[in-house]
Short mmCIF file of C-alpha atoms in Angstrom, two decimals:
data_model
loop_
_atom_site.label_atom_id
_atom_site.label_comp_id
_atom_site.label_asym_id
_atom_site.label_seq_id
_atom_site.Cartn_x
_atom_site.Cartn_y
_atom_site.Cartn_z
CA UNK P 30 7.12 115.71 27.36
CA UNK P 31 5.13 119.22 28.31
CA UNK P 32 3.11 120.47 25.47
CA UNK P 33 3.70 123.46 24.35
CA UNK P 34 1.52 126.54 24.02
CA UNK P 35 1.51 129.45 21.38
CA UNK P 36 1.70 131.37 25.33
CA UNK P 37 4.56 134.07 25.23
CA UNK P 38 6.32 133.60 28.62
CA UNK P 39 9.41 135.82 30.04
CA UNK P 40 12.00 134.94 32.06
CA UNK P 41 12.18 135.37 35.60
CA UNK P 42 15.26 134.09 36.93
CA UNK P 43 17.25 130.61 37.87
CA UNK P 44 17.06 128.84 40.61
CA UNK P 45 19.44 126.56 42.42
CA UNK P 46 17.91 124.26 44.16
CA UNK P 47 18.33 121.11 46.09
CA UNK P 48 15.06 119.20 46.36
CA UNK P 49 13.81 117.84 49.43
CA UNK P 50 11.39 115.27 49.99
CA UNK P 51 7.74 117.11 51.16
CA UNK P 52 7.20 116.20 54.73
CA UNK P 53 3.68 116.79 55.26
CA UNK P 54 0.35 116.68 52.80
CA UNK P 55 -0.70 114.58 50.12
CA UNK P 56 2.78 114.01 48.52
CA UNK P 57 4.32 113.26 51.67
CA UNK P 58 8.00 111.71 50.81
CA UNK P 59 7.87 112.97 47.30
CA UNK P 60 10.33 115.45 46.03
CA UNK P 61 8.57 118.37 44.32
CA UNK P 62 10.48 120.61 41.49
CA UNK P 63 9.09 123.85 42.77
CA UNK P 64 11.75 127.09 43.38
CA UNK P 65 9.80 127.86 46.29
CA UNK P 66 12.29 128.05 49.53
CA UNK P 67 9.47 126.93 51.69
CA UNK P 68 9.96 123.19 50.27
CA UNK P 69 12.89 122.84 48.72
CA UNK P 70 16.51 124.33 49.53
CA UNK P 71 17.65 127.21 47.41
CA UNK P 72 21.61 127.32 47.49
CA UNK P 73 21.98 130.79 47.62
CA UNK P 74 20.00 132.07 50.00
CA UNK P 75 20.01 135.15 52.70
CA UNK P 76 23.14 133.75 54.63
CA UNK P 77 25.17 134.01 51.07
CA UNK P 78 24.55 138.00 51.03
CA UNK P 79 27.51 139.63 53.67
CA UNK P 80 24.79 142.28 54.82
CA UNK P 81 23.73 140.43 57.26
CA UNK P 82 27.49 138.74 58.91
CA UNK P 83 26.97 141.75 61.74
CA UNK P 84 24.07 140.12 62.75
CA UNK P 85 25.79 137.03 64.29
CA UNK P 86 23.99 134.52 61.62
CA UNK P 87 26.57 133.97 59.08
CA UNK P 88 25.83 130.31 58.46
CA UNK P 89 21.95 130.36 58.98
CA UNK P 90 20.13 128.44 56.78
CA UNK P 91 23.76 127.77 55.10
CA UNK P 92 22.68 123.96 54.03
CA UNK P 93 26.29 122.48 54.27
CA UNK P 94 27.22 124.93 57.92
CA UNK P 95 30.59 126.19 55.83
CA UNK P 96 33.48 127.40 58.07
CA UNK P 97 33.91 131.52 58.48
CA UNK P 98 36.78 131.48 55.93
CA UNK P 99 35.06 129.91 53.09
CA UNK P 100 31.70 131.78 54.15
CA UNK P 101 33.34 134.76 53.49
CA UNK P 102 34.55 134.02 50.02
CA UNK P 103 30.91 133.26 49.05
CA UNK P 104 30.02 136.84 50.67
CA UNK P 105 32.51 139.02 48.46
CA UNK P 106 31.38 136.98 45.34
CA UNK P 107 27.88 137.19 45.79
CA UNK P 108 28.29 140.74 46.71
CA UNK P 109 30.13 141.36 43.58
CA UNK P 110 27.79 139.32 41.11
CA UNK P 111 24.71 141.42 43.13
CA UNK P 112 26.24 144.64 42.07
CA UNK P 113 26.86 143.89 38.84
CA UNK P 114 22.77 142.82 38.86
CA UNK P 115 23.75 139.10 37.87
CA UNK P 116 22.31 137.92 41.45
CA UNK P 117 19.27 139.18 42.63
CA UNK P 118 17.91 139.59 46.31
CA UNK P 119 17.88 137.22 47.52
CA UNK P 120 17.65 133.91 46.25
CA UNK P 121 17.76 134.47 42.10
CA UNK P 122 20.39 134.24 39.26
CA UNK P 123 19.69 136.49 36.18
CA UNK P 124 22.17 134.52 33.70
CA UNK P 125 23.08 131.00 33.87
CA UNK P 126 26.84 131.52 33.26
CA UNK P 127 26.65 133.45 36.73
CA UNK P 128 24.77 130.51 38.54
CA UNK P 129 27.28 127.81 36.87
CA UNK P 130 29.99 129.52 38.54
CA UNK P 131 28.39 129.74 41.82
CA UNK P 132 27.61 125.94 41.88
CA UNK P 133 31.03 124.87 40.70
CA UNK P 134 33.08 127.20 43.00
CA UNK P 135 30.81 126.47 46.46
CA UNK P 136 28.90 123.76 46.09
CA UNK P 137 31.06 121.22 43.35
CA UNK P 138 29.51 117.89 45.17
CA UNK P 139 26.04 118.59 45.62
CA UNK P 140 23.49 117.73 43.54
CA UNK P 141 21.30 120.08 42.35
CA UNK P 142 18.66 121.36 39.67
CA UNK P 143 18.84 124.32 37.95
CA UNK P 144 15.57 125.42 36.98
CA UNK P 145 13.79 128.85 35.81
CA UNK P 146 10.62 130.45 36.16
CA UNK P 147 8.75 131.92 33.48
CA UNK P 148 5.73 134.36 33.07
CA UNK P 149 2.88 134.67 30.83
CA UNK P 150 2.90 137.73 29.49
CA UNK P 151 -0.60 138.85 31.41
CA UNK P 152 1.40 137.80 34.55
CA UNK P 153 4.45 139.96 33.61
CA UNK P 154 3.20 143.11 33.44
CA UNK P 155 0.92 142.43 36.36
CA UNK P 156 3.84 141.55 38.55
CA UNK P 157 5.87 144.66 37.23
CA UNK P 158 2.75 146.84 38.27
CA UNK P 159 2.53 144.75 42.15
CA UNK P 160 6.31 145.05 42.74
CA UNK P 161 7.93 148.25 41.65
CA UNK P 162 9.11 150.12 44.20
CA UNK P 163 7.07 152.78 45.55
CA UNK P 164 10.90 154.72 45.79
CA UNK P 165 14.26 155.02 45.29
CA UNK P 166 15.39 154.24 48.27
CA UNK P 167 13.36 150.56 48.17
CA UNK P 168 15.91 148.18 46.09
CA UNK P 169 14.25 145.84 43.73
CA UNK P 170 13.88 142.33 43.86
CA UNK P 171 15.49 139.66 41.87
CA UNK P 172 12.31 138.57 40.01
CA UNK P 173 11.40 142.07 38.74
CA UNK P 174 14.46 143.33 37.90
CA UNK P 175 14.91 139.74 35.86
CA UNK P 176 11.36 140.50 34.37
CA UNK P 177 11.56 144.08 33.68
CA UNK P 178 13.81 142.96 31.26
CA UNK P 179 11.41 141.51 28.78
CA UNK P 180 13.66 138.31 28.01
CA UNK P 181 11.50 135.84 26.53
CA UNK P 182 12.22 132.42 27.99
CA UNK P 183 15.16 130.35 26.74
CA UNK P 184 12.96 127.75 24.05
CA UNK P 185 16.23 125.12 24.44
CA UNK P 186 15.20 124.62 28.00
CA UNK P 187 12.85 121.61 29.08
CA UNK P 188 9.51 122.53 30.41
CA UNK P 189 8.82 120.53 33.42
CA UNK P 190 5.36 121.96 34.21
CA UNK P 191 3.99 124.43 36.09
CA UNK P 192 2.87 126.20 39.39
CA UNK P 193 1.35 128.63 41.00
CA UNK P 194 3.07 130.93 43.15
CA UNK P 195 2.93 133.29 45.86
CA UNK P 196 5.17 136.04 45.52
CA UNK P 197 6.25 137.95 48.90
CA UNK P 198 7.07 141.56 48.96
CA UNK P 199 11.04 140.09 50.01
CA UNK P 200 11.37 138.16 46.91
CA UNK P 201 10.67 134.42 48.35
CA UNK P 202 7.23 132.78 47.52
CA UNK P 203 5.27 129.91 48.31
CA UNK P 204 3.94 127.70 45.86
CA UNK P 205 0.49 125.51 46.00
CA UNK P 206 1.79 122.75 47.78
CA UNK P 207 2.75 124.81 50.79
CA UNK P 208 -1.31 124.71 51.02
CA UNK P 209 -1.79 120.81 50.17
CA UNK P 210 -3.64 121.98 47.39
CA UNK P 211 -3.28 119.81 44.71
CA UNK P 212 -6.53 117.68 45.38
CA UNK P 213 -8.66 121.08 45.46
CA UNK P 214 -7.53 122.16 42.29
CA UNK P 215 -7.66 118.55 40.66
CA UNK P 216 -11.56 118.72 41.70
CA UNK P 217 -12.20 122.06 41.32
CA UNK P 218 -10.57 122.77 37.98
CA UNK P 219 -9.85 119.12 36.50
CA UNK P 220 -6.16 119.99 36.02
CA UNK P 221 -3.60 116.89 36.66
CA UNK P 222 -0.28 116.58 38.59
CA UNK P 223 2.68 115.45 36.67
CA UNK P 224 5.77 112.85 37.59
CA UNK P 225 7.56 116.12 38.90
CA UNK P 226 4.58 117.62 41.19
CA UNK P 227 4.12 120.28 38.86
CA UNK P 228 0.69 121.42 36.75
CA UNK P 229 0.48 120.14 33.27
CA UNK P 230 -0.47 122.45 30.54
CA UNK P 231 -4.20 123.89 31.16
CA UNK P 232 -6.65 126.74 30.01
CA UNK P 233 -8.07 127.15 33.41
CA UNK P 234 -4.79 128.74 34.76
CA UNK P 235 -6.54 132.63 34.94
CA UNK P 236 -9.71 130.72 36.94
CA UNK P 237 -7.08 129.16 39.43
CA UNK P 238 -5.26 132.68 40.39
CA UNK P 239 -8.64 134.15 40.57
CA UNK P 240 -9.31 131.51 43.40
CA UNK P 241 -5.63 131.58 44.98
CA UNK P 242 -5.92 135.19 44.77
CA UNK P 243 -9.83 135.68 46.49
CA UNK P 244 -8.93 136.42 50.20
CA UNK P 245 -11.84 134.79 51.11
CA UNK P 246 -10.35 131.62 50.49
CA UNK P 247 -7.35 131.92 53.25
CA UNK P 248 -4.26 131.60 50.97
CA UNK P 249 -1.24 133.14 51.92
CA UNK P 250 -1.90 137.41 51.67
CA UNK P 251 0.49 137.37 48.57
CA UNK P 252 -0.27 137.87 45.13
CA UNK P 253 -0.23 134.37 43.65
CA UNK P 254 0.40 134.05 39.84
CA UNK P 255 0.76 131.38 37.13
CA UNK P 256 4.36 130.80 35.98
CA UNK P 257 6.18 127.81 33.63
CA UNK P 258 9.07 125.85 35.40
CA UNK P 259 12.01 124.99 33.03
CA UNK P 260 14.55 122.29 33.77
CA UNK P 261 17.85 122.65 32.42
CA UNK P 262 20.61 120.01 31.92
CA UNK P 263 24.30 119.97 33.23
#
């Protein structure tokens, strides 16, 4: 079991994802519980928004190539659940009643983890002050319309660990491991790697994102910030 903190965190949305093993780095053939879409496939994704059917790419990145019929059907839904703000561009669920449904009626026989991500209270207003749209005609993304919300995380959920992301101005991020970073930080900061790939509990976190986050250092030119990873059962 994760310990836990007296740390406030807020909710920042579910994720469905199907993990893939990691085919390059240090955990090479491992499957890492991150929500990152660089490592691990997200089950709704850009292909499940209709917006972009006029493009000619209706079934890219679709993990199980669905036919144009049943494509379709998970275009009007998501469409509907995105106006109603219970989907949120373009790859996060803001309730888990919402993401239930869209598991059992698209993707019944695959087997995936649902999983949230959860901000520190530091990191949530930070975030809100990186990614609020300079205007009204600039939509907002999934995460900070999730974390605008000030939902505290749900305490019945299992905390799996935890990892540092970077966020990208479309929603997606990247998390350490898209760096092979887990042996820096382990000797830099002394933290350790759990059974699920994840950080365990630390008090170095704020030194970490002040390292992911110096531009000198070559990370990925997004804001990176510490979040908790919750696991939650079927």
């Amino acid at each position: 079991m994760i310990k836990k903190s007296d740390e406030v965190y807020y909710f920042g949305g579910y994720y469905l994802i199907k993990l893939e093993k990691c085919d390059f780095g240090s955990f090479k053939g491992k499957k890492l519980h991150t929500c990152s879409y660089c490592l691990n496939t997200t089950l709704l994704d850009s292909w499940s928004f209709g917006w972009l059917k006029e493009n000619g790419e209706v079934n890219k990145d679709n993990p199980v190539n669905f036919n144009e019929d049943l494509t379709t059907q998970v275009h009007n839904w998501v469409n509907q659940k995105f106006n109603e703000e219970k989907i949120g561009w373009f790859n996060v669920f803001s309730d888990l009643e919402t993401l239930k449904e869209y598991k059992q009626k698209f993707f019944p026989e695959i087997k995936a983890e649902i999983m949230s991500v959860n901000f520190p209270e530091s990191e949530k207003n930070e975030f809100l002050k990186l990614f609020e749209p300079e205007n009204s005609k600039l939509g907002e993304i999934g995460l900070f319309q999730n974390i605008k919300k000030n939902k505290i995380e749900n305490k019945n959920e299992e905390t799996i660990g935890y990892d540092l992301i970077g966020i990208e101005l479309g929603g997606g991020f990247h998390s350490f491991h898209c760096h092979d970073l887990a042996e820096d930080l382990i000797n830099k900061f002394g933290i350790e790697i759990n059974e699920f790939g994840l950080i365990k509990e630390n008090d170095c976190w704020r030194e970490m994102l002040e390292f992911m986050n110096d531009k000198e250092n070559n990370f990925e030119y997004s804001p990176w910030f510490y979040v908790k990873v919750n696991k939650v059962k079927e």
